[in-house]
Structure formats: structure tokens, C-alpha cells
Coordinates of C-alpha atoms in Angstrom, one line a residue:
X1494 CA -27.6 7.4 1.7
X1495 CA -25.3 8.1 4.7
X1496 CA -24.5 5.4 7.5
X1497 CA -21.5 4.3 9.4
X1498 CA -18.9 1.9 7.0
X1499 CA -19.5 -0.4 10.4
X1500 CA -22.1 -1.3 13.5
X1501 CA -20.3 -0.3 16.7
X1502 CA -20.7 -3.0 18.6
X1503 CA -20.4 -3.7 22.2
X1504 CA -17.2 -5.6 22.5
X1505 CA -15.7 -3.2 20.2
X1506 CA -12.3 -1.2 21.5
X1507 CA -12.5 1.8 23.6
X1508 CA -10.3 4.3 21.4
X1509 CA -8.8 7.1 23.0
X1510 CA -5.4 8.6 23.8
X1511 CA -3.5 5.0 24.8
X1512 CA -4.6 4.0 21.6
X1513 CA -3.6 6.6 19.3
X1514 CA -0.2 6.3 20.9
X1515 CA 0.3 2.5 20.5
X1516 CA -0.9 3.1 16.7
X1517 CA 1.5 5.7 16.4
X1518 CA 4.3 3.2 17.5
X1519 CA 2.6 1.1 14.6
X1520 CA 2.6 3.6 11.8
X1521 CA 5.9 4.5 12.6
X1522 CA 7.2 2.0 11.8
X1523 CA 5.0 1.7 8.2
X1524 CA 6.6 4.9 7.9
X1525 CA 10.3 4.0 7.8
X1526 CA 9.4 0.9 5.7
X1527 CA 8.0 3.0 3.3
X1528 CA 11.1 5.4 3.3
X1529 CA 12.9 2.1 2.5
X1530 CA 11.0 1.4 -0.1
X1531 CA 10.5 4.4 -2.0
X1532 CA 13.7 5.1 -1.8
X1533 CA 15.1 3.8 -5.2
X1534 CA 12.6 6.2 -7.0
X1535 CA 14.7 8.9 -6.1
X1536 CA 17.8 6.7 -6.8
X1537 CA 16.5 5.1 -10.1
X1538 CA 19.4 6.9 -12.3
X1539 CA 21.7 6.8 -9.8
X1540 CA 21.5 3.2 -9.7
X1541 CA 21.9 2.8 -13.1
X1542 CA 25.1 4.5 -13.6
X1543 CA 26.3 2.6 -10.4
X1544 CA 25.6 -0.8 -11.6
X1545 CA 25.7 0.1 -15.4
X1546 CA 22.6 -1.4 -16.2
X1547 CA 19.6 -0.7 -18.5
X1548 CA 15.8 -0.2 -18.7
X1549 CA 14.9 -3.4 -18.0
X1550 CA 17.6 -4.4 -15.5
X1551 CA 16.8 -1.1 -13.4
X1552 CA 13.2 -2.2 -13.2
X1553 CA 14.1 -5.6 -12.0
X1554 CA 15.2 -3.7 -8.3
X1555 CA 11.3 -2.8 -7.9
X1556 CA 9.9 -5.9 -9.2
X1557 CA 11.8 -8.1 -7.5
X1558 CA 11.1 -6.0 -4.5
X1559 CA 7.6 -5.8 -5.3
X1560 CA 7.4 -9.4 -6.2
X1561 CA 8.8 -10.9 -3.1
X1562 CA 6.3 -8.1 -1.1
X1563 CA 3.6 -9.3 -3.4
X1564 CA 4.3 -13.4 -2.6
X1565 CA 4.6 -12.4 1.4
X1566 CA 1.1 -10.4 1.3
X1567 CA -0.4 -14.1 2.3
X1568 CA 1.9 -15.5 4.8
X1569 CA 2.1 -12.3 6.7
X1570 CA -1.7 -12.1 7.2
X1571 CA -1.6 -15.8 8.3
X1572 CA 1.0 -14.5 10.9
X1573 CA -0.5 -11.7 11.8
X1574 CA -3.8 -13.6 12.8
X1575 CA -1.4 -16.6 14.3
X1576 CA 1.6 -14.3 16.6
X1577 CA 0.2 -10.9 16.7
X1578 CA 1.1 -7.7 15.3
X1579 CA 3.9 -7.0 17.8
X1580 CA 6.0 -10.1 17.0
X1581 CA 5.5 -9.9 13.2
X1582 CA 6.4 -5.6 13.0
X1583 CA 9.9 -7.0 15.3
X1584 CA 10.4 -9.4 12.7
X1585 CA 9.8 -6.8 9.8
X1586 CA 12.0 -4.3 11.4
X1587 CA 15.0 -6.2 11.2
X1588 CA 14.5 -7.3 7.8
X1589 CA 14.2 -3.9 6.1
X1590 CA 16.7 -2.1 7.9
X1591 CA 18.8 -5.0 7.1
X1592 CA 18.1 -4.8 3.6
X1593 CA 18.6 -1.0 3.4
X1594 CA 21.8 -1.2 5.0
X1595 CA 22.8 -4.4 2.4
X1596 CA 22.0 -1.9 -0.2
X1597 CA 24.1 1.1 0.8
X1598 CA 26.9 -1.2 0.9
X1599 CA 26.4 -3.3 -2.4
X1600 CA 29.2 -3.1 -5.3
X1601 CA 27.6 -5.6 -7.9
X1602 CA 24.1 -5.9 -9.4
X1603 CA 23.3 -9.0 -7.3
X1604 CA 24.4 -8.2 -3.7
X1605 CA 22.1 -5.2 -4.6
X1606 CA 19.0 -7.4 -6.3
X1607 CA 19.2 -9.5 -2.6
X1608 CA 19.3 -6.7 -0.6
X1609 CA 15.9 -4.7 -2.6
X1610 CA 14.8 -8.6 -2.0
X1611 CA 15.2 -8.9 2.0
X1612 CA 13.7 -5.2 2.5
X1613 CA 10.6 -6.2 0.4
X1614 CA 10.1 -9.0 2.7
X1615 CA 10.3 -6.6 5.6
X1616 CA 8.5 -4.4 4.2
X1617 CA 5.7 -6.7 3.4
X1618 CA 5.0 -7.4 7.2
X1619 CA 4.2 -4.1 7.7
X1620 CA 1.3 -2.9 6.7
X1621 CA -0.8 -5.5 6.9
X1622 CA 0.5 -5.8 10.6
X1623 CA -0.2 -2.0 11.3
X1624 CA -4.2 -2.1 9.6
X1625 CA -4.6 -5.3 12.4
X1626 CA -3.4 -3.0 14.8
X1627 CA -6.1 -0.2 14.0
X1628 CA -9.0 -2.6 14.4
X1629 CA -7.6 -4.1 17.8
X1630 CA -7.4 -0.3 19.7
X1631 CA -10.6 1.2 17.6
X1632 CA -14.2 0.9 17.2
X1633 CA -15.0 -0.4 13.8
X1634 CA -16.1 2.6 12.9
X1635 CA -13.3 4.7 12.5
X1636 CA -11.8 1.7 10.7
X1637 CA -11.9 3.5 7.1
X1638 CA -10.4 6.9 9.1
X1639 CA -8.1 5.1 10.6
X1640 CA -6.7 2.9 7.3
X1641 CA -6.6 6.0 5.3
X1642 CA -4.2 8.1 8.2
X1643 CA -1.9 4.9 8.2
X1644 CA -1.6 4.9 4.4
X1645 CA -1.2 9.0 4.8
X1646 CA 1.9 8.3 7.1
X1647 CA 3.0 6.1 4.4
X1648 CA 2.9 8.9 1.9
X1649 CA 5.0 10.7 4.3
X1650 CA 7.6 8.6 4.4
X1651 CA 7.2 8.7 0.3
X1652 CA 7.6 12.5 1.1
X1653 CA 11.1 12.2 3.2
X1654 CA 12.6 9.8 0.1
X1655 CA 11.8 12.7 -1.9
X1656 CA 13.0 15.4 -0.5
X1657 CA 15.7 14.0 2.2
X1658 CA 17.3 10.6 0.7
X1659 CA 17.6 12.5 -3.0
X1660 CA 19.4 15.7 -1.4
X1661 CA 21.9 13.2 0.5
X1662 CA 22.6 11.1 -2.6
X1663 CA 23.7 14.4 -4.0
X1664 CA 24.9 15.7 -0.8
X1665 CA 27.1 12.5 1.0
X1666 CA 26.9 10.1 -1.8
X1667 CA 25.3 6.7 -2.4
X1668 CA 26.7 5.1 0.5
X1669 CA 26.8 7.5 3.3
X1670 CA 23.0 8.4 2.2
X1671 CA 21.5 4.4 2.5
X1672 CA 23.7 3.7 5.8
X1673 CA 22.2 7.0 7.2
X1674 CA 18.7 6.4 6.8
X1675 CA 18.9 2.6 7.8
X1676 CA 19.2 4.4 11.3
X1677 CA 15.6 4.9 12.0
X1678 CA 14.6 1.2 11.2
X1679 CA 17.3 0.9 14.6
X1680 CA 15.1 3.7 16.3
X1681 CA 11.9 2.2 15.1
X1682 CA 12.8 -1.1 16.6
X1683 CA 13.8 0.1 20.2
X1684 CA 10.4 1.9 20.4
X1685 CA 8.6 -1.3 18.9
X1686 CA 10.0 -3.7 21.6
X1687 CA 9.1 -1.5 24.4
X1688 CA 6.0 0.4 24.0
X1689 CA 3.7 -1.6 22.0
X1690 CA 1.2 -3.7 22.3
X1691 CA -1.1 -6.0 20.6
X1692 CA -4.2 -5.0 22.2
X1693 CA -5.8 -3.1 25.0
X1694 CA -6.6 -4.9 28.6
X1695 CA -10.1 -6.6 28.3
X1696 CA -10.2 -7.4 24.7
X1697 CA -7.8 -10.3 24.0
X1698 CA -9.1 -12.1 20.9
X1699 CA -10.8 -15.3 21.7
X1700 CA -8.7 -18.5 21.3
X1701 CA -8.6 -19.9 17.9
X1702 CA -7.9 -22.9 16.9
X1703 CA -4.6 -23.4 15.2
X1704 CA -4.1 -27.1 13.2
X1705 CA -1.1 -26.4 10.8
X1706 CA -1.9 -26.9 7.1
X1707 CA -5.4 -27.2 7.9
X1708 CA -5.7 -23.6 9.8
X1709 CA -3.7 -21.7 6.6
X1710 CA -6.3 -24.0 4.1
X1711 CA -9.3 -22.8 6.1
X1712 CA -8.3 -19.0 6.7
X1713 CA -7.6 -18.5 3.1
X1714 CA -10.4 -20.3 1.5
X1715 CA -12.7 -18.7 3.7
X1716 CA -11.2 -15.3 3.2
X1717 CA -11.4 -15.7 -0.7
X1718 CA -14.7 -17.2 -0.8
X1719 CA -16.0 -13.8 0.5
X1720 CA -16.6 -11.6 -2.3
X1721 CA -15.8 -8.1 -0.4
X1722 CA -12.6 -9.9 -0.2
X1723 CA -12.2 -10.3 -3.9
X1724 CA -13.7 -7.0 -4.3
X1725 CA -11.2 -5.2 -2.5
X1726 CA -8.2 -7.0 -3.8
X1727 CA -9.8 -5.3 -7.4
X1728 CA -10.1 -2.2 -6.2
X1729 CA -6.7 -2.4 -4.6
X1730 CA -5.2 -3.8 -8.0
X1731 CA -7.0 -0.9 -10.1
X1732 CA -6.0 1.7 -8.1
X1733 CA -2.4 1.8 -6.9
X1734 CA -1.0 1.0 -9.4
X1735 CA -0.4 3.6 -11.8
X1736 CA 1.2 6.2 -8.9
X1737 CA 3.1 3.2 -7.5
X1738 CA 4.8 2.7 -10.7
X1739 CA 5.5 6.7 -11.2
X1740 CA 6.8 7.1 -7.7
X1741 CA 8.7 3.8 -7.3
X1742 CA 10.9 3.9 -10.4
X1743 CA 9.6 5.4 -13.4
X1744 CA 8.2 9.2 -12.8
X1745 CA 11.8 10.5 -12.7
X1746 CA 13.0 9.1 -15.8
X1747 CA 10.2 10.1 -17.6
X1748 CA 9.8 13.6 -16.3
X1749 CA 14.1 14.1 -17.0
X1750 CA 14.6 11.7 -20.2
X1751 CA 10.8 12.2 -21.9
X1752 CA 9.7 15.8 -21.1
X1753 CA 13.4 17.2 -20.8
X1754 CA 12.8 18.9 -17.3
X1755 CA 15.9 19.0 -15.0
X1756 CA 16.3 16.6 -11.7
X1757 CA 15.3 19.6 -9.1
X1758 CA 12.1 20.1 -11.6
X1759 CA 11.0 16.5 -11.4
X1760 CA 11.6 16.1 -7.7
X1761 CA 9.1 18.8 -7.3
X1762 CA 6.6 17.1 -9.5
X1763 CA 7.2 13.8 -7.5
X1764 CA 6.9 15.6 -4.4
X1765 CA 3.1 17.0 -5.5
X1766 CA 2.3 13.4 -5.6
X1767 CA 3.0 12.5 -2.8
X1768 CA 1.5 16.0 -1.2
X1769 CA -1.6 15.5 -3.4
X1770 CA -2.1 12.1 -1.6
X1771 CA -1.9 13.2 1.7
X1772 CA -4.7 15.6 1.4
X1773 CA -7.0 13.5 -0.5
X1774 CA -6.3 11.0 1.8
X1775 CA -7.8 12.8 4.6
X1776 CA -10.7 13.9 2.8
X1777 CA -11.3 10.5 1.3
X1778 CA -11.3 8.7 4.7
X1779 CA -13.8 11.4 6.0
X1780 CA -16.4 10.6 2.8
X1781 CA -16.1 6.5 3.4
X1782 CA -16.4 6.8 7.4
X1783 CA -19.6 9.3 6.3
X1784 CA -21.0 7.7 3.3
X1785 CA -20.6 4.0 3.1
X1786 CA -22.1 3.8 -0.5
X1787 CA -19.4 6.5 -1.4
X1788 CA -16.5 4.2 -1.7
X1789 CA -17.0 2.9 -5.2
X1790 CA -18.0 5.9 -6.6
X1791 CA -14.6 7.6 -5.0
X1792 CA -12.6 4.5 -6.3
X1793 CA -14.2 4.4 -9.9
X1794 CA -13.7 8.3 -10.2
X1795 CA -10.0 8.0 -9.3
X1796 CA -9.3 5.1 -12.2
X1797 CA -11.5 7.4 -14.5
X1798 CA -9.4 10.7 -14.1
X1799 CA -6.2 9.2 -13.5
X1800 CA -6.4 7.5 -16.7
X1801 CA -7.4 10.7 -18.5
X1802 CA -4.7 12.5 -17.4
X1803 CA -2.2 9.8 -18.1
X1804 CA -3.5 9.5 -21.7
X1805 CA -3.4 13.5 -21.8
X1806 CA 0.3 13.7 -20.5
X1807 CA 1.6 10.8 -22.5
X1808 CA 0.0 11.3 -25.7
X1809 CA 0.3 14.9 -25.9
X1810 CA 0.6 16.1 -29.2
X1811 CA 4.2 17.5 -28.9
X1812 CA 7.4 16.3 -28.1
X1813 CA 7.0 17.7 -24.6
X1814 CA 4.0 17.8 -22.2
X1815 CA 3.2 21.7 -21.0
X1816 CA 3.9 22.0 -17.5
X1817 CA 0.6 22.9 -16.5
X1818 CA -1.1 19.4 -17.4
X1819 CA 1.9 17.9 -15.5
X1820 CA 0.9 19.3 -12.3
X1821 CA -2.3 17.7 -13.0
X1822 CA -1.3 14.3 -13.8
X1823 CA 1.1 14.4 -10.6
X1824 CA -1.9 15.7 -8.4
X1825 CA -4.2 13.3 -9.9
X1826 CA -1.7 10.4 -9.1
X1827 CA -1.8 11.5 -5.7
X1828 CA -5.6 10.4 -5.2
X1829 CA -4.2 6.4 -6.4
X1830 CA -3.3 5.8 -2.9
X1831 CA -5.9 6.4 -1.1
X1832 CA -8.4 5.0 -3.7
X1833 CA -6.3 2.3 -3.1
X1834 CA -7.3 1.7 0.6
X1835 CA -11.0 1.7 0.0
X1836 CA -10.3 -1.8 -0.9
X1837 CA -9.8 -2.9 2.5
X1838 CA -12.7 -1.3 3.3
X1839 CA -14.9 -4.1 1.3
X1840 CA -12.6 -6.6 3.1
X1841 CA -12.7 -5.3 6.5
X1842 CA -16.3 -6.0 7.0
X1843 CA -16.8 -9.0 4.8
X1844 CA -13.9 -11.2 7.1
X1845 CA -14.6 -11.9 11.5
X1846 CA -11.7 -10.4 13.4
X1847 CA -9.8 -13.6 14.0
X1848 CA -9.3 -13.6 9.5
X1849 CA -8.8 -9.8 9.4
X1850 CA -5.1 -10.2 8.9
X1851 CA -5.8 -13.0 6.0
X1852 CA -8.1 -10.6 4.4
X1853 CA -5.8 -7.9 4.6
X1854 CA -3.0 -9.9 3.0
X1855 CA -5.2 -11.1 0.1
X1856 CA -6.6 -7.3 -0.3
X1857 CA -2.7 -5.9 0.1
X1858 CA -1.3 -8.6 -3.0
X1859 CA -3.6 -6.4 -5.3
X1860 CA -1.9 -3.4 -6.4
X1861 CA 1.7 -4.3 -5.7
X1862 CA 1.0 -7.3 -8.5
X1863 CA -0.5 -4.9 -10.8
X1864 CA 2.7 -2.5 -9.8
X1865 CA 5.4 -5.2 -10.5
X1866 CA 3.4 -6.2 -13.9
X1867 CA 3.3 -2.6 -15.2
X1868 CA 7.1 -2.1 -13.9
X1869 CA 8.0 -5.1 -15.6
X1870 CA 6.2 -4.1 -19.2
X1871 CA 7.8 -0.7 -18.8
X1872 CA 11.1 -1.9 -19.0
X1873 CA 10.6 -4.1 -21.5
X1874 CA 9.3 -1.9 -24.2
X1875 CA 11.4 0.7 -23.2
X1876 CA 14.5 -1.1 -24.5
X1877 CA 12.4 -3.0 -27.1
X1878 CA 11.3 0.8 -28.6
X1879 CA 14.1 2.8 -27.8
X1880 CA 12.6 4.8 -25.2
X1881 CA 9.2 5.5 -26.2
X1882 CA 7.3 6.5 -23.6
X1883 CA 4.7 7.0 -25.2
X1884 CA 4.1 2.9 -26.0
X1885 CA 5.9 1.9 -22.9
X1886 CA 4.0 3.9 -20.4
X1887 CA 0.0 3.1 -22.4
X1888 CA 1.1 -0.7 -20.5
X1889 CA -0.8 1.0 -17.5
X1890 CA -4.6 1.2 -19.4
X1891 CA -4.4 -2.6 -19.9
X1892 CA -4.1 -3.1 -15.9
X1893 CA -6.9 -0.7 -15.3
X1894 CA -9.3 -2.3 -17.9
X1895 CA -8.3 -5.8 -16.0
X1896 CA -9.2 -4.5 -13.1
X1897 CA -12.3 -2.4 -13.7
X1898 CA -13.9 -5.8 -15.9
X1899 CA -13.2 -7.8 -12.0
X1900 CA -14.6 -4.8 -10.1
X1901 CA -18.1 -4.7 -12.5
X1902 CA -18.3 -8.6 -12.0
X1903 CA -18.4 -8.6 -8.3
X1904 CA -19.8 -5.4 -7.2
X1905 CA -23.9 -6.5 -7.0
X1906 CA -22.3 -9.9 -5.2
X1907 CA -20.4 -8.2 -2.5
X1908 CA -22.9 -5.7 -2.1
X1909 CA -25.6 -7.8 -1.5
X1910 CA -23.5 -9.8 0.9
X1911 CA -22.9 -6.8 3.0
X1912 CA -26.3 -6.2 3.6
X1913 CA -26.8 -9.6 4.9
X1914 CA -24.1 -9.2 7.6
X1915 CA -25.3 -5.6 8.4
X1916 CA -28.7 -6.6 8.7
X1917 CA -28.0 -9.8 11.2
X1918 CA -25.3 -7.5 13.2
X1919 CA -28.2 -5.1 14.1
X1920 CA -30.4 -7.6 15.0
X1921 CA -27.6 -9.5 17.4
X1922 CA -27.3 -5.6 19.1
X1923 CA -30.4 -5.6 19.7
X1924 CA -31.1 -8.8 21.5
X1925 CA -27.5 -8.2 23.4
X1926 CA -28.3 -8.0 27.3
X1927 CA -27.9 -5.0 29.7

């Protein structure tokens, strides 16, 4: 069965090159944010010579950063809908660029904790922000296209942490290396304030009212009520996850501590995940935008292999993992991401435009609380098991069971609801005047 993932409808946003380069302005930003963020993966051991802490204290910089992302997923959706993207991505910039410069800087455990803290909470009004964006300057049906190019930008900027921040660590020191790249949240911001725009001329969104506690009640009950909405967050949760974790903080010291391969090796191996994501990205954004009944089938598959190969790497039966299947688990890890964004594309349809941020929020809190939980567990039986990875890292099939149970219960609901909508959208069309 092949159709588009949405009706085209007549009020829908005209596209073209104006749009592409307010996105752009968008997804830059995402793209620094995510450079931000990612960039303690690179710095994991790093860190925990500088602060001489342990397991469980290193993985306390991503949670916390995760967590305070996670708890903002909500608000910023509500803000999104309420100020508009362009006042929300001003407000982000600040705070991450802020917070990567508080971190460059920080000579004690807890100045460092508060600054990972205020660049999650920049970072968390993002992406939401720059997916609102997308369905203000395109037709709904490049939607799933669209999505999965912003969360390939992201990737990017997973890609510069990689192979930039983690030469200039080595290169200019800790320092020098944070200040540098806090830089381009300055850039980011002067290009934000005077190019961009929350929508083209001749489709403002419709008044709506606002009532204080009331409006935030109403826009996330009806959000949640919506099982595409649920759905998504699922999908979101089961996906992610497991490359989040590997990329964030984990991958490195498991490819240098557990498999004994040097830092230049492991960087590599991080760097095919990230590489790995951006291809399957595109491809997997062409198959949804193609092949609506595709997406669970793509995001199902993804949970299935990348659980194969983490059992496979992780359990292999010697003390070290050839290198062969650890190109595959990294490539595998690469399709997480964009299996990841298929989620919004059970929430995009299922929410009216005026609760697409809302949606998007609820959606977004998925994998990034599944990421902090595995983080977290991690940690803790790392130092509880003197470094087994082995124990520590099988934490990861207990999310995606979670996950996958929530995905089978909702599926036929959400599904059937969809249909519903699709089928009254095309008869509205129809009856539209000339």
C-alpha cells in the first residue's frame, strides 16, 4: 500500500526556496545544540580525570542533562504553540551557549553538573521548535522528509563533536576547546534574530485562545488523549535510546576500557554511527513520505536488529568483540535515530496545527527518558560489578521490551484513528470551493 503520510490540503504552505532557507536558519541552530550536547561523549574520560569522579558520578552529567531536557519536552511545546518558534529558538540559544561556555570554565563537579543542566534546558527548546517550523513553511506532505533532514543535521552536529571537539580536547585542552565552540551558539543567534521567521506571508495560524492553566490543561489532555500521540512517544522511547546512550557517554568507554581498542580506534567507530545515521536517515524519510504503512515496520525492524547486534557485541564469547561485528553494531546504532523520528510521524497527524508543538513535546520526552534511565542503570552496575559490561550494558533490552509491550498495545487504536481523520480530510477537500 503506498500513499502520501498526509492530504495536501489547500491552506497548506507553499514550500519552495524562502522556505528551505528560513528552515535552514532553524536547523542550524538544532545543529549547534546538538554539538553542545554531544559533546561530553567525546569528553566522558576526560571529564573523569578532571573532576576525579566515577562510573556513576560521570553519568550523572548526561542524566541530569537529559533529565532537565526530558522535564522541558512539555513546557517548550506549550511555548512553542503560545510565542512562536522564533522567540522560543532566541531563548534556547542563549541558554546553551551559556551553558557550554559555564562548562569550559568549571573547576568543581557542581559548577560543571549546573552548567550540563542550563545547556539541556536550551537544548530542549530546540528541536521541538525547529519540527514546528517545518510544518509552518511545508506542505504536510514532506512533513516525514522534512523531520528526518532536521534530525540528519542533528547527526551532523553529533559528527563535528566527534571529529572536531575530541581533536581540540587533545589539541588546546579542555578549556580552550568548550570556549571555542560556544562561538557558534553567538553565530547561530545573530542569524536567528535577523533572518527568521515564524511563517510565510498569508498563513498566520488562526487566533487561539489562550486562558492560563486552563489552555496548558486542555492542550496536553487533548494531545495525550490521542493515541498517535502515545504511539509516537513509544516509538520514540524504543528507539533512541540505545545509540543515544552509546554516543552520549558510554560508547567510548566501552570500546577503550571493554574491547581494549585505542581512543583514535573508538572515535572512528563512534564516528560510523553517526555516518550510519545520516544515510539511513535519508533513505528512511524517503520510504515514510512513500509508504505510509512502512513506518512501523522500519521502526520494529530497527529495535529487532539493534538488539541482535547489541546482544552479539556484548555477549560475545571472548574477552573481546572482533572488530568486524563492531562495525555492525555501530552501523546498526546509526539507524536508532531516525527510527526514532517516525514517532512524530504518528503524532504529527493525529494533533491540529495549533497542538503540534504539544504533541511534539510529548513525542520528544520519549527517548531522552528512556536515554537517562539506561544512563543511569549503566552507571550503577558498573560500579556495583566492577565494570562488567557485559551486565551493565544488557540494562538496554529491559527499555526495549517496555517499549515494544506499549507499541503492541496501541498500534490497532492509533491506526484505526488515523483512518478516521484521513477519511473526513478527503471528504472536507472535496466539498472545498473553487
Amino acid at each position: 500500500m503506498s500513499s502520501h503520510s498526509a492530504v495536501s490540503l489547500p491552506g497548506d504552505p507553499p514550500g519552495g526556496r524562502r522556505a528551505v532557507g528560513v528552515w535552514g536558519i532553524g536547523v542550524s541552530v538544532y545543529f549547534v545544540a546538538v554539538i553542545f550536547r554531544t559533546s561530553l561523549g567525546v569528553a566522558g574520560l576526560d571529564a573523569a580525570d578532571r573532576f576525579h569522579v566515577n562510573a556513576s558520578a560521570l553519568s550523572t552529567f548526561s542524566i541530569l542533562q537529559l533529565l532537565v531536557y526530558a522535564g522541558m519536552q512539555i513546557p517548550v511545546g506549550l511555548l512553542v504553540d503560545r510565542l512562536g518558534t522564533k522567540r522560543v529558538l532566541t531563548f534556547g540559544v542563549v541558554l546553551f551557549t551559556a551553558g557550554q561556555l559555564g562548562f569550559a570554565f568549571s573547576s568543581s563537579y557542581g559548577m560543571a553538573l549546573a552548567s550540563r543542566a542550563l545547556l539541556g534546558c536550551g537544548d530542549a527548546m530546540t528541536f521541538i521548535s525547529v519540527l514546528r517550523l517545518g510544518t509552518r513553511w511545508f506542505p504536510a506532505r514532506r512533513g516525514p522528509l522534512v523531520a528526518q533532514l532536521a534530525g540528519l543535521v542533528g547527526m551532523a552536529g553529533n559528527l563535528v563533536s566527534t571529529l572536531v571537539i575530541a581533536r581540540l580536547l587533545h589539541g588546546v585542552g579542555w578549556t580552550a576547546a568548550f570556549a571555542g565552540s560556544a562561538a557558534a551558539g553567538v553565530v547561530v543567534l545573530v542569524l536567528l534574530l535577523l533572518f527568521l521567521k515564524d511563517h510565510p506571508e498569508g498563513h498566520e495560524p488562526e487566533p487561539f485562545p489562550h486562558q492560563g492553566a486552563a489552555y496548558v490543561r486542555r492542550q496536553i489532555l487533548a494531545s495525550w488523549r490521542e493515541p498517535g500521540t502515545r504511539l509516537g512517544m513509544w516509538v520514540h522511547f524504543t528507539t533512541q535510546f540505545p545509540a543515544m546512550v552509546f554516543l552520549l557517554l558510554w560508547g567510548m568507554p566501552f570500546l577503550v576500557e571493554a574491547q581494549g581498542l585505542s581512543r583514535a580506534t573508538a572515535g572512528e567507530l563512534l564516528t560510523l554511527v553517526v555516518l550510519s545515521n545520516m544515510v539511513v536517515g535519508l533513505v528512511y524519510g524517503q520510504i515514510v513520505a512513500r509508504h505510509h504503512a512502512a513506518r512501523l515496520p522500519l521502526a520494529l525492524g530497527t529495535v529487532s536488529a539493534t538488539a541482535l547486534a547489541w546482544a552479539s557485541a556484548v555477549a560475545y564469547p571472548a574477552p573481546h568483540a572482533p572488530m568486524w561485528l563492531l562495525v555492525v553494531l555501530c552501523a546498526v546504532l546509526g539507524a536508532c535515530g531516525p527510527a526514532s523520528m517516525i514517532g512524530f510521524d504518528f503524532a504529527r497527524p493525529a494533533n491540529p496545527p495549533e497542538r503540534q508543538g504539544t504533541a511534539s513535546g510529548i513525542t520528544n520526552m520519549g527517548g531522552f527518558i528512556a536515554s537517562m534511565t539506561t544512563l543511569f542503570a549503566i552507571g550503577v552496575l558498573l560500579d556495583a560489578t566492577g565494570d562488567d559490561y557485559r551486565i551493565a550494558f544488557s540494562a538496554v533490552f529491559v527499555l526495549q521490551a517496555a517499549g515494544l509491550s506499549q507499541i503492541f498495545r496501541l498500534r490497532g487504536e492509533a491506526a484505526r484513528r488515523e483512518r478516521e481523520r484521513l477519511v473526513a480530510s478527503r471528504v472536507e477537500t472535496v466539498h472545498v470551493p473553487a
